[in-house]
């Protein structure tokens, strides 16, 4: 509704100056429109740098419901890496890279992430 749209718009406008307020407003937008994938993704995006575990908990169900959201899948890979889940990140990036339905630029980005992980010597978690 209008309230969730207003909260989302304010979150986007305030994100650079006040990330905590942006997260609060995004939470409000998601609470008022729980099925809105844009609000949900944006909340995860703002949380990714501060609380990647919480972002993962938001992104996994979002992607389960909308597997074609490559933006969410890339962000999930970043969050996996931030939380030391290198094996999960590697599997996600490999899936993106090898999926012909994924846009070429996203496949290239996924391949770049895989090469970067390989260069850093990231080993799969036992």
mmCIF file of C-alpha atoms in Angstrom:
data_model
loop_
_atom_site.group_PDB
_atom_site.id
_atom_site.type_symbol
_atom_site.label_atom_id
_atom_site.label_comp_id
_atom_site.label_asym_id
_atom_site.label_seq_id
_atom_site.Cartn_x
_atom_site.Cartn_y
_atom_site.Cartn_z
ATOM 1 C CA UNK A 1 0.000 0.000 0.000
ATOM 2 C CA UNK A 2 0.828 3.650 0.206
ATOM 3 C CA UNK A 3 2.556 3.349 3.580
ATOM 4 C CA UNK A 4 4.917 0.626 2.407
ATOM 5 C CA UNK A 5 5.722 2.561 -0.794
ATOM 6 C CA UNK A 6 6.440 5.710 1.227
ATOM 7 C CA UNK A 7 8.680 3.806 3.645
ATOM 8 C CA UNK A 8 10.553 2.208 0.747
ATOM 9 C CA UNK A 9 11.037 5.548 -1.032
ATOM 10 C CA UNK A 10 12.325 7.169 2.170
ATOM 11 C CA UNK A 11 14.674 4.238 2.760
ATOM 12 C CA UNK A 12 16.236 4.673 -0.669
ATOM 13 C CA UNK A 13 16.547 8.431 -0.180
ATOM 14 C CA UNK A 14 18.154 8.172 3.274
ATOM 15 C CA UNK A 15 20.403 5.140 2.689
ATOM 16 C CA UNK A 16 23.600 7.072 1.969
ATOM 17 C CA UNK A 17 23.249 9.435 4.936
ATOM 18 C CA UNK A 18 21.657 7.101 7.487
ATOM 19 C CA UNK A 19 21.932 3.375 6.725
ATOM 20 C CA UNK A 20 20.302 2.398 10.037
ATOM 21 C CA UNK A 21 17.236 4.475 9.211
ATOM 22 C CA UNK A 22 17.142 2.999 5.704
ATOM 23 C CA UNK A 23 17.113 -0.506 7.200
ATOM 24 C CA UNK A 24 14.359 0.486 9.650
ATOM 25 C CA UNK A 25 12.258 1.930 6.840
ATOM 26 C CA UNK A 26 12.827 -1.099 4.612
ATOM 27 C CA UNK A 27 11.712 -3.369 7.447
ATOM 28 C CA UNK A 28 8.548 -1.263 7.718
ATOM 29 C CA UNK A 29 7.947 -1.549 3.969
ATOM 30 C CA UNK A 30 8.412 -5.342 4.074
ATOM 31 C CA UNK A 31 6.117 -5.667 7.107
ATOM 32 C CA UNK A 32 3.390 -3.723 5.298
ATOM 33 C CA UNK A 33 3.883 -5.505 1.961
ATOM 34 C CA UNK A 34 5.457 -8.887 2.789
ATOM 35 C CA UNK A 35 5.108 -10.270 -0.727
ATOM 36 C CA UNK A 36 6.899 -7.383 -2.415
ATOM 37 C CA UNK A 37 10.160 -8.769 -3.815
ATOM 38 C CA UNK A 38 11.640 -5.314 -4.445
ATOM 39 C CA UNK A 39 11.226 -4.251 -0.821
ATOM 40 C CA UNK A 40 12.526 -7.614 0.388
ATOM 41 C CA UNK A 41 15.597 -7.506 -1.856
ATOM 42 C CA UNK A 42 16.343 -3.900 -0.880
ATOM 43 C CA UNK A 43 16.221 -4.786 2.819
ATOM 44 C CA UNK A 44 18.661 -7.651 2.211
ATOM 45 C CA UNK A 45 20.884 -5.338 0.149
ATOM 46 C CA UNK A 46 21.142 -2.799 2.980
ATOM 47 C CA UNK A 47 21.718 -5.563 5.541
ATOM 48 C CA UNK A 48 24.375 -7.383 3.491
ATOM 49 C CA UNK A 49 27.281 -5.227 4.644
ATOM 50 C CA UNK A 50 26.220 -5.079 8.287
ATOM 51 C CA UNK A 51 24.480 -8.364 8.972
ATOM 52 C CA UNK A 52 25.129 -10.838 6.144
ATOM 53 C CA UNK A 53 23.594 -13.720 8.130
ATOM 54 C CA UNK A 54 20.306 -11.816 8.347
ATOM 55 C CA UNK A 55 20.541 -10.944 4.653
ATOM 56 C CA UNK A 56 21.004 -14.656 3.852
ATOM 57 C CA UNK A 57 17.877 -15.497 5.867
ATOM 58 C CA UNK A 58 15.946 -12.986 3.729
ATOM 59 C CA UNK A 59 17.495 -13.869 0.367
ATOM 60 C CA UNK A 60 17.193 -17.659 0.461
ATOM 61 C CA UNK A 61 13.363 -17.689 0.614
ATOM 62 C CA UNK A 62 13.171 -14.811 -1.881
ATOM 63 C CA UNK A 63 15.249 -16.796 -4.383
ATOM 64 C CA UNK A 64 13.293 -19.986 -3.692
ATOM 65 C CA UNK A 65 10.170 -18.127 -4.791
ATOM 66 C CA UNK A 66 11.836 -16.206 -7.619
ATOM 67 C CA UNK A 67 14.834 -18.195 -8.895
ATOM 68 C CA UNK A 68 15.301 -15.881 -11.886
ATOM 69 C CA UNK A 69 16.260 -12.938 -9.634
ATOM 70 C CA UNK A 70 19.941 -12.939 -10.529
ATOM 71 C CA UNK A 71 20.520 -9.749 -8.509
ATOM 72 C CA UNK A 72 19.398 -11.583 -5.379
ATOM 73 C CA UNK A 73 21.481 -14.636 -6.278
ATOM 74 C CA UNK A 74 24.623 -12.517 -6.733
ATOM 75 C CA UNK A 75 23.988 -10.747 -3.425
ATOM 76 C CA UNK A 76 23.470 -14.107 -1.735
ATOM 77 C CA UNK A 77 26.853 -15.244 -3.057
ATOM 78 C CA UNK A 78 28.453 -12.126 -1.599
ATOM 79 C CA UNK A 79 26.795 -12.810 1.762
ATOM 80 C CA UNK A 80 27.921 -16.432 1.714
ATOM 81 C CA UNK A 81 31.490 -15.251 1.179
ATOM 82 C CA UNK A 82 31.179 -12.649 3.948
ATOM 83 C CA UNK A 83 30.118 -15.364 6.393
ATOM 84 C CA UNK A 84 32.850 -17.818 5.374
ATOM 85 C CA UNK A 85 30.514 -20.116 3.445
ATOM 86 C CA UNK A 86 32.901 -20.379 0.510
ATOM 87 C CA UNK A 87 31.549 -23.739 -0.661
ATOM 88 C CA UNK A 88 27.997 -22.400 -0.889
ATOM 89 C CA UNK A 89 29.212 -19.257 -2.674
ATOM 90 C CA UNK A 90 31.210 -21.345 -5.130
ATOM 91 C CA UNK A 91 28.223 -23.589 -5.902
ATOM 92 C CA UNK A 92 25.939 -20.593 -6.397
ATOM 93 C CA UNK A 93 28.386 -18.778 -8.695
ATOM 94 C CA UNK A 94 29.019 -21.971 -10.701
ATOM 95 C CA UNK A 95 25.274 -22.433 -11.193
ATOM 96 C CA UNK A 96 24.940 -18.839 -12.417
ATOM 97 C CA UNK A 97 27.954 -19.167 -14.713
ATOM 98 C CA UNK A 98 26.715 -22.396 -16.286
ATOM 99 C CA UNK A 99 23.039 -21.446 -16.731
ATOM 100 C CA UNK A 100 22.384 -20.362 -20.341
ATOM 101 C CA UNK A 101 19.193 -18.554 -19.265
ATOM 102 C CA UNK A 102 21.259 -16.150 -17.128
ATOM 103 C CA UNK A 103 22.260 -12.938 -18.947
ATOM 104 C CA UNK A 104 25.852 -13.054 -20.297
ATOM 105 C CA UNK A 105 27.051 -10.139 -18.141
ATOM 106 C CA UNK A 106 25.863 -11.925 -14.986
ATOM 107 C CA UNK A 107 27.500 -15.175 -16.108
ATOM 108 C CA UNK A 108 30.768 -13.269 -16.610
ATOM 109 C CA UNK A 109 30.459 -11.675 -13.173
ATOM 110 C CA UNK A 110 29.852 -15.082 -11.577
ATOM 111 C CA UNK A 111 32.889 -16.478 -13.404
ATOM 112 C CA UNK A 112 34.981 -13.534 -12.178
ATOM 113 C CA UNK A 113 33.889 -14.257 -8.596
ATOM 114 C CA UNK A 114 34.886 -17.902 -9.006
ATOM 115 C CA UNK A 115 38.306 -16.937 -10.387
ATOM 116 C CA UNK A 116 38.811 -14.470 -7.533
ATOM 117 C CA UNK A 117 37.960 -17.153 -4.986
ATOM 118 C CA UNK A 118 40.364 -19.551 -6.681
ATOM 119 C CA UNK A 119 43.120 -16.918 -6.696
ATOM 120 C CA UNK A 120 42.640 -16.300 -2.976
ATOM 121 C CA UNK A 121 42.958 -20.008 -2.340
ATOM 122 C CA UNK A 122 39.481 -20.354 -0.910
ATOM 123 C CA UNK A 123 39.023 -24.009 -0.159
ATOM 124 C CA UNK A 124 35.646 -25.706 0.282
ATOM 125 C CA UNK A 125 34.533 -25.931 3.887
ATOM 126 C CA UNK A 126 34.815 -29.445 5.337
#
